[in-house]
Amino acid sequence: MVIDRVGIMEILRSSKEEILEHSKLGEDSILITSKYDDFNEKEQIGNDSIDLRIDNKGYILKDSYAYINTLSDENYSKYYKEVTLDLERGYDLKPGAVLFIGTVERIHLVGDLIGRVTGRSVFSRFGLSVHCTQDKFSSGINSIAALQIKNNSNTVLKIFPYQKLAQLIIEKTSHNQTPYTGSFSLEDEYKLPSIKPSDRSQYSDTTKANILKLKPEEKSMFQRKNKSEKFYSLLQSVMGISIALATAYGGSIEDDNSRFIFLVVMYIIYAICSICFYFMAGERTNENSGN
């Protein structure tokens, strides 16, 4: 049963002490706090859901490795890059890109309650999908919502820190005797993945050993370049060859002044083109790596 606004307000607690007091009486309780102590009940609690805001820092996956072994025992932080969402300019989420980010709000559920986090329909109409890595918030949880935000459109979508992109739906269940105490039950910021040995327990020892041997190498600089950058590099190479041929031709000009002027003009053209290619490639690199 989904709990509406009236029901949410009846079980909403204002402090840890209050939620502890009610839990001793066996009553359902929910505590919503924010890292900035600015949770607004009037604006964020709707008819049957609670709006959640995204934080100002998140992660994107780097494009510098050939692949990621999702059953490895390594530290996965090297595959991620932290990004900051600018308050006024926003963050450019590119088509097909995924941003991993936590919510400002922290959710604490007690009693026969579970929560479900979904995206808000108004933003899905832009092609923006919001998925919670922990779709169901079981009773006993005291955690932020860890989100994956993906741009499914064919254009850049600007998103902003503290934007209300997700919503929490509270449901009442049959009696819950085993509160959730998993590894993400007390998450206060977005945690990067950490694979446990039990995630590989279904494989034989030989297969496990082979899986753990898979260590991806970093891509070469050329492999990391996108099509536009590769085109610029190719164009610059062609320009360089052309300048070399033109220089050879200029050497055959008999008049010294004419030859000097010709060579100077060629090198100026090459310098201008090189600078233009450099900045065009730089802009593409900045776009790919986030703000």
PDB file of C-alpha atoms in Angstrom:
ATOM      1  CA  MET A   1       0.000   0.000   0.000  1.00  0.00           C
ATOM      2  CA  VAL A   2       1.393   3.382  -1.058  1.00  0.00           C
ATOM      3  CA  ILE A   3       1.272   5.975   1.713  1.00  0.00           C
ATOM      4  CA  ASP A   4      -0.121   9.373   0.702  1.00  0.00           C
ATOM      5  CA  ARG A   5       0.868  12.815   1.945  1.00  0.00           C
ATOM      6  CA  VAL A   6      -1.370  12.624   5.005  1.00  0.00           C
ATOM      7  CA  GLY A   7       0.112   9.274   5.978  1.00  0.00           C
ATOM      8  CA  ILE A   8       3.660  10.487   5.368  1.00  0.00           C
ATOM      9  CA  MET A   9       3.138  13.518   7.590  1.00  0.00           C
ATOM     10  CA  GLU A  10       1.774  11.288  10.374  1.00  0.00           C
ATOM     11  CA  ILE A  11       4.867   9.072  10.469  1.00  0.00           C
ATOM     12  CA  LEU A  12       7.439  11.747   9.605  1.00  0.00           C
ATOM     13  CA  ARG A  13       9.858  12.285  12.494  1.00  0.00           C
ATOM     14  CA  SER A  14      12.012  15.320  13.153  1.00  0.00           C
ATOM     15  CA  SER A  15      15.063  13.780  14.837  1.00  0.00           C
ATOM     16  CA  LYS A  16      16.949  10.548  15.550  1.00  0.00           C
ATOM     17  CA  GLU A  17      15.769  10.698  19.142  1.00  0.00           C
ATOM     18  CA  GLU A  18      12.131  10.920  18.057  1.00  0.00           C
ATOM     19  CA  ILE A  19      12.455   8.051  15.588  1.00  0.00           C
ATOM     20  CA  LEU A  20      14.079   5.923  18.331  1.00  0.00           C
ATOM     21  CA  GLU A  21      11.280   6.731  20.736  1.00  0.00           C
ATOM     22  CA  HIS A  22       8.570   5.699  18.272  1.00  0.00           C
ATOM     23  CA  SER A  23      10.446   2.592  17.143  1.00  0.00           C
ATOM     24  CA  LYS A  24      10.443   1.336  20.748  1.00  0.00           C
ATOM     25  CA  LEU A  25       6.660   1.482  20.586  1.00  0.00           C
ATOM     26  CA  GLY A  26       6.706  -0.522  17.347  1.00  0.00           C
ATOM     27  CA  GLU A  27       5.438   2.398  15.274  1.00  0.00           C
ATOM     28  CA  ASP A  28       6.302   3.099  11.654  1.00  0.00           C
ATOM     29  CA  SER A  29       8.651   6.043  11.259  1.00  0.00           C
ATOM     30  CA  ILE A  30      10.470   7.918   8.535  1.00  0.00           C
ATOM     31  CA  LEU A  31      13.185  10.526   8.980  1.00  0.00           C
ATOM     32  CA  ILE A  32      14.267  12.620   5.997  1.00  0.00           C
ATOM     33  CA  THR A  33      17.335  14.753   6.562  1.00  0.00           C
ATOM     34  CA  SER A  34      19.679  16.649   4.241  1.00  0.00           C
ATOM     35  CA  LYS A  35      23.379  17.401   4.473  1.00  0.00           C
ATOM     36  CA  TYR A  36      22.525  21.110   4.509  1.00  0.00           C
ATOM     37  CA  ASP A  37      19.608  20.879   6.975  1.00  0.00           C
ATOM     38  CA  ASP A  38      17.296  22.426   4.406  1.00  0.00           C
ATOM     39  CA  PHE A  39      14.720  19.689   3.716  1.00  0.00           C
ATOM     40  CA  ASN A  40      11.494  21.513   2.897  1.00  0.00           C
ATOM     41  CA  GLU A  41       8.407  19.470   3.835  1.00  0.00           C
ATOM     42  CA  LYS A  42       6.014  21.891   2.147  1.00  0.00           C
ATOM     43  CA  GLU A  43       7.803  21.918  -1.220  1.00  0.00           C
ATOM     44  CA  GLN A  44       9.228  18.393  -1.343  1.00  0.00           C
ATOM     45  CA  ILE A  45       6.368  16.232  -0.061  1.00  0.00           C
ATOM     46  CA  GLY A  46       3.731  15.724  -2.741  1.00  0.00           C
ATOM     47  CA  ASN A  47       0.445  13.847  -2.829  1.00  0.00           C
ATOM     48  CA  ASP A  48       2.098  10.430  -2.617  1.00  0.00           C
ATOM     49  CA  SER A  49       5.865  10.920  -2.920  1.00  0.00           C
ATOM     50  CA  ILE A  50       8.842  12.863  -1.627  1.00  0.00           C
ATOM     51  CA  ASP A  51      11.058  14.768  -4.069  1.00  0.00           C
ATOM     52  CA  LEU A  52      14.793  14.115  -3.754  1.00  0.00           C
ATOM     53  CA  ARG A  53      17.555  16.469  -4.908  1.00  0.00           C
ATOM     54  CA  ILE A  54      20.851  15.468  -6.485  1.00  0.00           C
ATOM     55  CA  ASP A  55      24.143  16.543  -4.920  1.00  0.00           C
ATOM     56  CA  ASN A  56      26.714  18.836  -6.532  1.00  0.00           C
ATOM     57  CA  LYS A  57      29.413  16.180  -7.037  1.00  0.00           C
ATOM     58  CA  GLY A  58      29.211  12.907  -8.911  1.00  0.00           C
ATOM     59  CA  TYR A  59      31.194  10.482 -11.051  1.00  0.00           C
ATOM     60  CA  ILE A  60      31.513   9.498 -14.683  1.00  0.00           C
ATOM     61  CA  LEU A  61      33.304   6.466 -16.081  1.00  0.00           C
ATOM     62  CA  LYS A  62      36.590   7.265 -17.782  1.00  0.00           C
ATOM     63  CA  ASP A  63      37.113   6.277 -21.397  1.00  0.00           C
ATOM     64  CA  SER A  64      40.794   5.511 -20.891  1.00  0.00           C
ATOM     65  CA  TYR A  65      40.569   1.737 -20.424  1.00  0.00           C
ATOM     66  CA  ALA A  66      39.745  -0.928 -22.982  1.00  0.00           C
ATOM     67  CA  TYR A  67      37.178  -2.517 -20.638  1.00  0.00           C
ATOM     68  CA  ILE A  68      36.242  -2.946 -16.970  1.00  0.00           C
ATOM     69  CA  ASN A  69      36.236  -6.377 -15.340  1.00  0.00           C
ATOM     70  CA  THR A  70      33.045  -6.341 -13.237  1.00  0.00           C
ATOM     71  CA  LEU A  71      34.172  -9.351 -11.155  1.00  0.00           C
ATOM     72  CA  SER A  72      37.675  -8.152 -10.355  1.00  0.00           C
ATOM     73  CA  ASP A  73      39.068  -7.732  -6.846  1.00  0.00           C
ATOM     74  CA  GLU A  74      40.788  -4.439  -7.720  1.00  0.00           C
ATOM     75  CA  ASN A  75      40.046  -0.900  -6.572  1.00  0.00           C
ATOM     76  CA  TYR A  76      37.537   0.480  -9.074  1.00  0.00           C
ATOM     77  CA  SER A  77      38.149   4.133  -8.246  1.00  0.00           C
ATOM     78  CA  LYS A  78      40.735   4.434 -11.030  1.00  0.00           C
ATOM     79  CA  TYR A  79      37.975   3.903 -13.594  1.00  0.00           C
ATOM     80  CA  TYR A  80      35.928   6.865 -12.359  1.00  0.00           C
ATOM     81  CA  LYS A  81      36.382  10.601 -12.593  1.00  0.00           C
ATOM     82  CA  GLU A  82      34.792  12.950 -10.079  1.00  0.00           C
ATOM     83  CA  VAL A  83      32.870  15.835 -11.629  1.00  0.00           C
ATOM     84  CA  THR A  84      31.358  18.949 -10.101  1.00  0.00           C
ATOM     85  CA  LEU A  85      28.000  20.322 -11.180  1.00  0.00           C
ATOM     86  CA  ASP A  86      28.195  24.091 -11.608  1.00  0.00           C
ATOM     87  CA  LEU A  87      25.346  25.892  -9.866  1.00  0.00           C
ATOM     88  CA  GLU A  88      24.819  28.512 -12.583  1.00  0.00           C
ATOM     89  CA  ARG A  89      26.071  26.836 -15.772  1.00  0.00           C
ATOM     90  CA  GLY A  90      24.902  23.337 -14.944  1.00  0.00           C
ATOM     91  CA  TYR A  91      26.533  20.121 -16.109  1.00  0.00           C
ATOM     92  CA  ASP A  92      26.424  18.994 -19.739  1.00  0.00           C
ATOM     93  CA  LEU A  93      25.176  15.410 -19.787  1.00  0.00           C
ATOM     94  CA  LYS A  94      25.892  14.166 -23.276  1.00  0.00           C
ATOM     95  CA  PRO A  95      23.765  11.775 -25.330  1.00  0.00           C
ATOM     96  CA  GLY A  96      24.177   8.243 -23.990  1.00  0.00           C
ATOM     97  CA  ALA A  97      26.273   9.410 -21.024  1.00  0.00           C
ATOM     98  CA  VAL A  98      25.649   8.270 -17.445  1.00  0.00           C
ATOM     99  CA  LEU A  99      26.269  10.322 -14.310  1.00  0.00           C
ATOM    100  CA  PHE A 100      26.599   8.524 -10.962  1.00  0.00           C
ATOM    101  CA  ILE A 101      25.509  10.777  -8.133  1.00  0.00           C
ATOM    102  CA  GLY A 102      23.925  10.701  -4.687  1.00  0.00           C
ATOM    103  CA  THR A 103      21.000  12.638  -3.276  1.00  0.00           C
ATOM    104  CA  VAL A 104      21.213  15.475  -0.789  1.00  0.00           C
ATOM    105  CA  GLU A 105      18.474  13.806   1.261  1.00  0.00           C
ATOM    106  CA  ARG A 106      19.135  10.866   3.560  1.00  0.00           C
ATOM    107  CA  ILE A 107      16.334   8.359   4.183  1.00  0.00           C
ATOM    108  CA  HIS A 108      15.809   6.482   7.450  1.00  0.00           C
ATOM    109  CA  LEU A 109      12.940   3.971   7.533  1.00  0.00           C
ATOM    110  CA  VAL A 110      11.719   2.086  10.611  1.00  0.00           C
ATOM    111  CA  GLY A 111       8.876  -0.393  11.048  1.00  0.00           C
ATOM    112  CA  ASP A 112       6.822  -1.964   8.278  1.00  0.00           C
ATOM    113  CA  LEU A 113       7.938   0.555   5.659  1.00  0.00           C
ATOM    114  CA  ILE A 114       9.834   0.260   2.403  1.00  0.00           C
ATOM    115  CA  GLY A 115      10.689   2.985  -0.069  1.00  0.00           C
ATOM    116  CA  ARG A 116      11.026   2.992  -3.834  1.00  0.00           C
ATOM    117  CA  VAL A 117      13.058   5.611  -5.704  1.00  0.00           C
ATOM    118  CA  THR A 118      12.184   6.521  -9.280  1.00  0.00           C
ATOM    119  CA  GLY A 119      12.729   9.409 -11.669  1.00  0.00           C
ATOM    120  CA  ARG A 120      10.240  12.220 -12.077  1.00  0.00           C
ATOM    121  CA  SER A 121       8.073  12.019 -15.196  1.00  0.00           C
ATOM    122  CA  VAL A 122       8.543  15.681 -16.133  1.00  0.00           C
ATOM    123  CA  PHE A 123      12.261  15.085 -16.743  1.00  0.00           C
ATOM    124  CA  SER A 124      11.766  11.726 -18.445  1.00  0.00           C
ATOM    125  CA  ARG A 125      10.018  13.690 -21.203  1.00  0.00           C
ATOM    126  CA  PHE A 126      13.418  15.152 -22.094  1.00  0.00           C
ATOM    127  CA  GLY A 127      14.831  11.622 -22.404  1.00  0.00           C
ATOM    128  CA  LEU A 128      16.403  11.736 -18.954  1.00  0.00           C
ATOM    129  CA  SER A 129      16.171   8.476 -17.024  1.00  0.00           C
ATOM    130  CA  VAL A 130      16.908   8.260 -13.298  1.00  0.00           C
ATOM    131  CA  HIS A 131      17.639   4.854 -11.837  1.00  0.00           C
ATOM    132  CA  CYS A 132      18.430   4.156  -8.196  1.00  0.00           C
ATOM    133  CA  THR A 133      21.174   1.590  -7.669  1.00  0.00           C
ATOM    134  CA  GLN A 134      19.176   0.359  -4.693  1.00  0.00           C
ATOM    135  CA  ASP A 135      15.691   0.402  -6.173  1.00  0.00           C
ATOM    136  CA  LYS A 136      14.022  -0.744  -2.973  1.00  0.00           C
ATOM    137  CA  PHE A 137      14.774   0.899   0.382  1.00  0.00           C
ATOM    138  CA  SER A 138      14.074  -1.760   2.979  1.00  0.00           C
ATOM    139  CA  SER A 139      13.087  -1.091   6.561  1.00  0.00           C
ATOM    140  CA  GLY A 140      16.113  -0.268   8.676  1.00  0.00           C
ATOM    141  CA  ILE A 141      17.946   1.637   5.980  1.00  0.00           C
ATOM    142  CA  ASN A 142      19.551   4.979   6.795  1.00  0.00           C
ATOM    143  CA  SER A 143      21.104   6.125   3.565  1.00  0.00           C
ATOM    144  CA  ILE A 144      21.153   8.528   0.675  1.00  0.00           C
ATOM    145  CA  ALA A 145      19.797   7.343  -2.678  1.00  0.00           C
ATOM    146  CA  ALA A 146      22.620   6.449  -5.076  1.00  0.00           C
ATOM    147  CA  LEU A 147      21.452   7.405  -8.567  1.00  0.00           C
ATOM    148  CA  GLN A 148      22.402   6.691 -12.156  1.00  0.00           C
ATOM    149  CA  ILE A 149      21.263   9.500 -14.449  1.00  0.00           C
ATOM    150  CA  LYS A 150      21.336   8.711 -18.159  1.00  0.00           C
ATOM    151  CA  ASN A 151      20.705  10.950 -21.163  1.00  0.00           C
ATOM    152  CA  ASN A 152      18.682   8.891 -23.663  1.00  0.00           C
ATOM    153  CA  SER A 153      18.140  11.813 -26.048  1.00  0.00           C
ATOM    154  CA  ASN A 154      20.189  12.902 -29.064  1.00  0.00           C
ATOM    155  CA  THR A 155      21.222  16.260 -27.596  1.00  0.00           C
ATOM    156  CA  VAL A 156      23.080  17.580 -24.562  1.00  0.00           C
ATOM    157  CA  LEU A 157      20.909  17.989 -21.469  1.00  0.00           C
ATOM    158  CA  LYS A 158      21.970  20.451 -18.787  1.00  0.00           C
ATOM    159  CA  ILE A 159      21.340  19.294 -15.243  1.00  0.00           C
ATOM    160  CA  PHE A 160      21.972  21.316 -12.118  1.00  0.00           C
ATOM    161  CA  PRO A 161      23.066  20.578  -8.552  1.00  0.00           C
ATOM    162  CA  TYR A 162      20.188  20.293  -6.050  1.00  0.00           C
ATOM    163  CA  GLN A 163      17.729  19.682  -8.897  1.00  0.00           C
ATOM    164  CA  LYS A 164      14.758  17.548  -7.825  1.00  0.00           C
ATOM    165  CA  LEU A 165      15.254  14.717 -10.314  1.00  0.00           C
ATOM    166  CA  ALA A 166      14.095  11.746  -8.236  1.00  0.00           C
ATOM    167  CA  GLN A 167      11.163  10.891  -5.986  1.00  0.00           C
ATOM    168  CA  LEU A 168      10.713   8.525  -3.062  1.00  0.00           C
ATOM    169  CA  ILE A 169       7.493   6.515  -2.751  1.00  0.00           C
ATOM    170  CA  ILE A 170       6.744   5.080   0.693  1.00  0.00           C
ATOM    171  CA  GLU A 171       4.847   1.792   1.018  1.00  0.00           C
ATOM    172  CA  LYS A 172       3.597  -0.159   4.007  1.00  0.00           C
ATOM    173  CA  THR A 173       4.228  -3.893   4.012  1.00  0.00           C
ATOM    174  CA  SER A 174       3.388  -6.860   6.176  1.00  0.00           C
ATOM    175  CA  HIS A 175       5.415  -7.086   9.385  1.00  0.00           C
ATOM    176  CA  ASN A 176       9.156  -6.882   8.737  1.00  0.00           C
ATOM    177  CA  GLN A 177      11.152  -8.929  11.244  1.00  0.00           C
ATOM    178  CA  THR A 178      14.582  -8.499   9.642  1.00  0.00           C
ATOM    179  CA  PRO A 179      15.629  -4.891   9.046  1.00  0.00           C
ATOM    180  CA  TYR A 180      18.103  -4.325   6.226  1.00  0.00           C
ATOM    181  CA  THR A 181      21.749  -4.177   7.374  1.00  0.00           C
ATOM    182  CA  GLY A 182      23.613  -4.600   4.082  1.00  0.00           C
ATOM    183  CA  SER A 183      26.777  -2.840   2.945  1.00  0.00           C
ATOM    184  CA  PHE A 184      24.831   0.168   1.648  1.00  0.00           C
ATOM    185  CA  SER A 185      22.446   0.525   4.603  1.00  0.00           C
ATOM    186  CA  LEU A 186      24.384   3.486   6.035  1.00  0.00           C
ATOM    187  CA  GLU A 187      25.512   5.224   2.846  1.00  0.00           C
ATOM    188  CA  ASP A 188      26.144   8.937   3.400  1.00  0.00           C
ATOM    189  CA  GLU A 189      27.679   9.650  -0.019  1.00  0.00           C
ATOM    190  CA  TYR A 190      27.876   7.880  -3.384  1.00  0.00           C
ATOM    191  CA  LYS A 191      30.039   4.771  -2.949  1.00  0.00           C
ATOM    192  CA  LEU A 192      31.922   3.277  -5.870  1.00  0.00           C
ATOM    193  CA  PRO A 193      31.482  -0.472  -6.487  1.00  0.00           C
ATOM    194  CA  SER A 194      33.361  -3.028  -4.432  1.00  0.00           C
ATOM    195  CA  ILE A 195      33.083  -6.679  -5.448  1.00  0.00           C
ATOM    196  CA  LYS A 196      33.025  -9.282  -2.670  1.00  0.00           C
ATOM    197  CA  PRO A 197      34.423 -12.845  -3.045  1.00  0.00           C
ATOM    198  CA  SER A 198      30.866 -14.144  -2.671  1.00  0.00           C
ATOM    199  CA  ASP A 199      30.012 -12.489  -6.008  1.00  0.00           C
ATOM    200  CA  ARG A 200      32.336 -15.050  -7.635  1.00  0.00           C
ATOM    201  CA  SER A 201      31.298 -18.053  -5.516  1.00  0.00           C
ATOM    202  CA  GLN A 202      29.261 -19.647  -8.327  1.00  0.00           C
ATOM    203  CA  TYR A 203      32.406 -20.277 -10.409  1.00  0.00           C
ATOM    204  CA  SER A 204      35.017 -23.000 -10.177  1.00  0.00           C
ATOM    205  CA  ASP A 205      38.463 -22.166  -8.774  1.00  0.00           C
ATOM    206  CA  THR A 206      39.964 -22.303 -12.263  1.00  0.00           C
ATOM    207  CA  THR A 207      37.357 -19.937 -13.651  1.00  0.00           C
ATOM    208  CA  LYS A 208      37.813 -17.560 -10.702  1.00  0.00           C
ATOM    209  CA  ALA A 209      41.566 -17.477 -11.295  1.00  0.00           C
ATOM    210  CA  ASN A 210      41.062 -16.700 -14.981  1.00  0.00           C
ATOM    211  CA  ILE A 211      38.553 -13.950 -14.172  1.00  0.00           C
ATOM    212  CA  LEU A 212      40.946 -12.303 -11.719  1.00  0.00           C
ATOM    213  CA  LYS A 213      43.723 -12.335 -14.312  1.00  0.00           C
ATOM    214  CA  LEU A 214      41.755  -9.994 -16.539  1.00  0.00           C
ATOM    215  CA  LYS A 215      43.387  -6.629 -15.890  1.00  0.00           C
ATOM    216  CA  PRO A 216      42.510  -4.002 -18.523  1.00  0.00           C
ATOM    217  CA  GLU A 217      45.253  -1.889 -20.059  1.00  0.00           C
ATOM    218  CA  GLU A 218      44.914   1.814 -20.648  1.00  0.00           C
ATOM    219  CA  LYS A 219      44.016   2.847 -24.171  1.00  0.00           C
ATOM    220  CA  SER A 220      46.615   4.583 -26.300  1.00  0.00           C
ATOM    221  CA  MET A 221      46.165   8.308 -26.933  1.00  0.00           C
ATOM    222  CA  PHE A 222      44.937   7.557 -30.462  1.00  0.00           C
ATOM    223  CA  GLN A 223      42.374   5.020 -29.185  1.00  0.00           C
ATOM    224  CA  ARG A 224      40.989   7.613 -26.757  1.00  0.00           C
ATOM    225  CA  LYS A 225      40.393  10.163 -29.484  1.00  0.00           C
ATOM    226  CA  ASN A 226      36.908  10.444 -30.877  1.00  0.00           C
ATOM    227  CA  LYS A 227      36.171  10.602 -34.589  1.00  0.00           C
ATOM    228  CA  SER A 228      36.389  14.393 -34.763  1.00  0.00           C
ATOM    229  CA  GLU A 229      39.792  14.469 -33.076  1.00  0.00           C
ATOM    230  CA  LYS A 230      41.071  11.743 -35.395  1.00  0.00           C
ATOM    231  CA  PHE A 231      39.802  13.760 -38.364  1.00  0.00           C
ATOM    232  CA  TYR A 232      41.631  16.862 -37.106  1.00  0.00           C
ATOM    233  CA  SER A 233      44.842  14.856 -36.653  1.00  0.00           C
ATOM    234  CA  LEU A 234      44.538  13.437 -40.165  1.00  0.00           C
ATOM    235  CA  LEU A 235      43.795  16.881 -41.615  1.00  0.00           C
ATOM    236  CA  GLN A 236      46.810  18.353 -39.831  1.00  0.00           C
ATOM    237  CA  SER A 237      49.009  15.575 -41.219  1.00  0.00           C
ATOM    238  CA  VAL A 238      47.753  16.266 -44.729  1.00  0.00           C
ATOM    239  CA  MET A 239      48.397  19.969 -44.178  1.00  0.00           C
ATOM    240  CA  GLY A 240      51.938  19.195 -42.996  1.00  0.00           C
ATOM    241  CA  ILE A 241      52.644  17.107 -46.084  1.00  0.00           C
ATOM    242  CA  SER A 242      51.246  19.871 -48.291  1.00  0.00           C
ATOM    243  CA  ILE A 243      53.451  22.454 -46.610  1.00  0.00           C
ATOM    244  CA  ALA A 244      56.493  20.204 -47.069  1.00  0.00           C
ATOM    245  CA  LEU A 245      55.739  19.838 -50.790  1.00  0.00           C
ATOM    246  CA  ALA A 246      55.120  23.578 -51.076  1.00  0.00           C
ATOM    247  CA  THR A 247      58.445  24.245 -49.347  1.00  0.00           C
ATOM    248  CA  ALA A 248      60.198  22.006 -51.820  1.00  0.00           C
ATOM    249  CA  TYR A 249      58.502  23.881 -54.628  1.00  0.00           C
ATOM    250  CA  GLY A 250      59.453  27.222 -53.094  1.00  0.00           C
ATOM    251  CA  GLY A 251      63.088  26.188 -53.127  1.00  0.00           C
ATOM    252  CA  SER A 252      62.953  26.159 -56.912  1.00  0.00           C
ATOM    253  CA  ILE A 253      61.923  29.827 -57.104  1.00  0.00           C
ATOM    254  CA  GLU A 254      64.926  31.740 -58.430  1.00  0.00           C
ATOM    255  CA  ASP A 255      64.145  35.154 -56.959  1.00  0.00           C
ATOM    256  CA  ASP A 256      65.307  35.240 -53.319  1.00  0.00           C
ATOM    257  CA  ASN A 257      62.707  37.737 -52.142  1.00  0.00           C
ATOM    258  CA  SER A 258      59.841  35.873 -53.798  1.00  0.00           C
ATOM    259  CA  ARG A 259      61.064  32.562 -52.359  1.00  0.00           C
ATOM    260  CA  PHE A 260      61.356  34.043 -48.871  1.00  0.00           C
ATOM    261  CA  ILE A 261      57.865  35.587 -49.005  1.00  0.00           C
ATOM    262  CA  PHE A 262      56.382  32.331 -50.331  1.00  0.00           C
ATOM    263  CA  LEU A 263      57.926  30.252 -47.546  1.00  0.00           C
ATOM    264  CA  VAL A 264      56.861  32.723 -44.853  1.00  0.00           C
ATOM    265  CA  VAL A 265      53.278  32.674 -46.129  1.00  0.00           C
ATOM    266  CA  MET A 266      53.243  28.854 -46.140  1.00  0.00           C
ATOM    267  CA  TYR A 267      54.493  28.599 -42.578  1.00  0.00           C
ATOM    268  CA  ILE A 268      52.026  31.222 -41.379  1.00  0.00           C
ATOM    269  CA  ILE A 269      49.187  29.231 -42.949  1.00  0.00           C
ATOM    270  CA  TYR A 270      50.486  26.052 -41.290  1.00  0.00           C
ATOM    271  CA  ALA A 271      50.773  27.769 -37.898  1.00  0.00           C
ATOM    272  CA  ILE A 272      47.239  29.178 -38.111  1.00  0.00           C
ATOM    273  CA  CYS A 273      45.784  25.805 -39.121  1.00  0.00           C
ATOM    274  CA  SER A 274      47.700  24.016 -36.344  1.00  0.00           C
ATOM    275  CA  ILE A 275      46.393  26.446 -33.719  1.00  0.00           C
ATOM    276  CA  CYS A 276      42.820  26.056 -34.996  1.00  0.00           C
ATOM    277  CA  PHE A 277      43.066  22.250 -34.942  1.00  0.00           C
ATOM    278  CA  TYR A 278      44.561  22.374 -31.443  1.00  0.00           C
ATOM    279  CA  PHE A 279      41.673  24.394 -30.017  1.00  0.00           C
ATOM    280  CA  MET A 280      39.007  22.409 -31.872  1.00  0.00           C
ATOM    281  CA  ALA A 281      40.442  19.142 -30.533  1.00  0.00           C
ATOM    282  CA  GLY A 282      40.761  20.672 -27.066  1.00  0.00           C
ATOM    283  CA  GLU A 283      37.101  21.665 -27.034  1.00  0.00           C
ATOM    284  CA  ARG A 284      36.087  18.131 -27.982  1.00  0.00           C
ATOM    285  CA  THR A 285      38.308  16.713 -25.234  1.00  0.00           C
ATOM    286  CA  ASN A 286      36.764  19.015 -22.634  1.00  0.00           C
ATOM    287  CA  GLU A 287      33.272  18.006 -23.748  1.00  0.00           C
ATOM    288  CA  ASN A 288      34.107  14.322 -23.400  1.00  0.00           C
ATOM    289  CA  SER A 289      35.602  14.722 -19.949  1.00  0.00           C
ATOM    290  CA  GLY A 290      32.747  16.813 -18.524  1.00  0.00           C
ATOM    291  CA  ASN A 291      32.782  20.380 -17.266  1.00  0.00           C
TER     292      ASN A 291
END
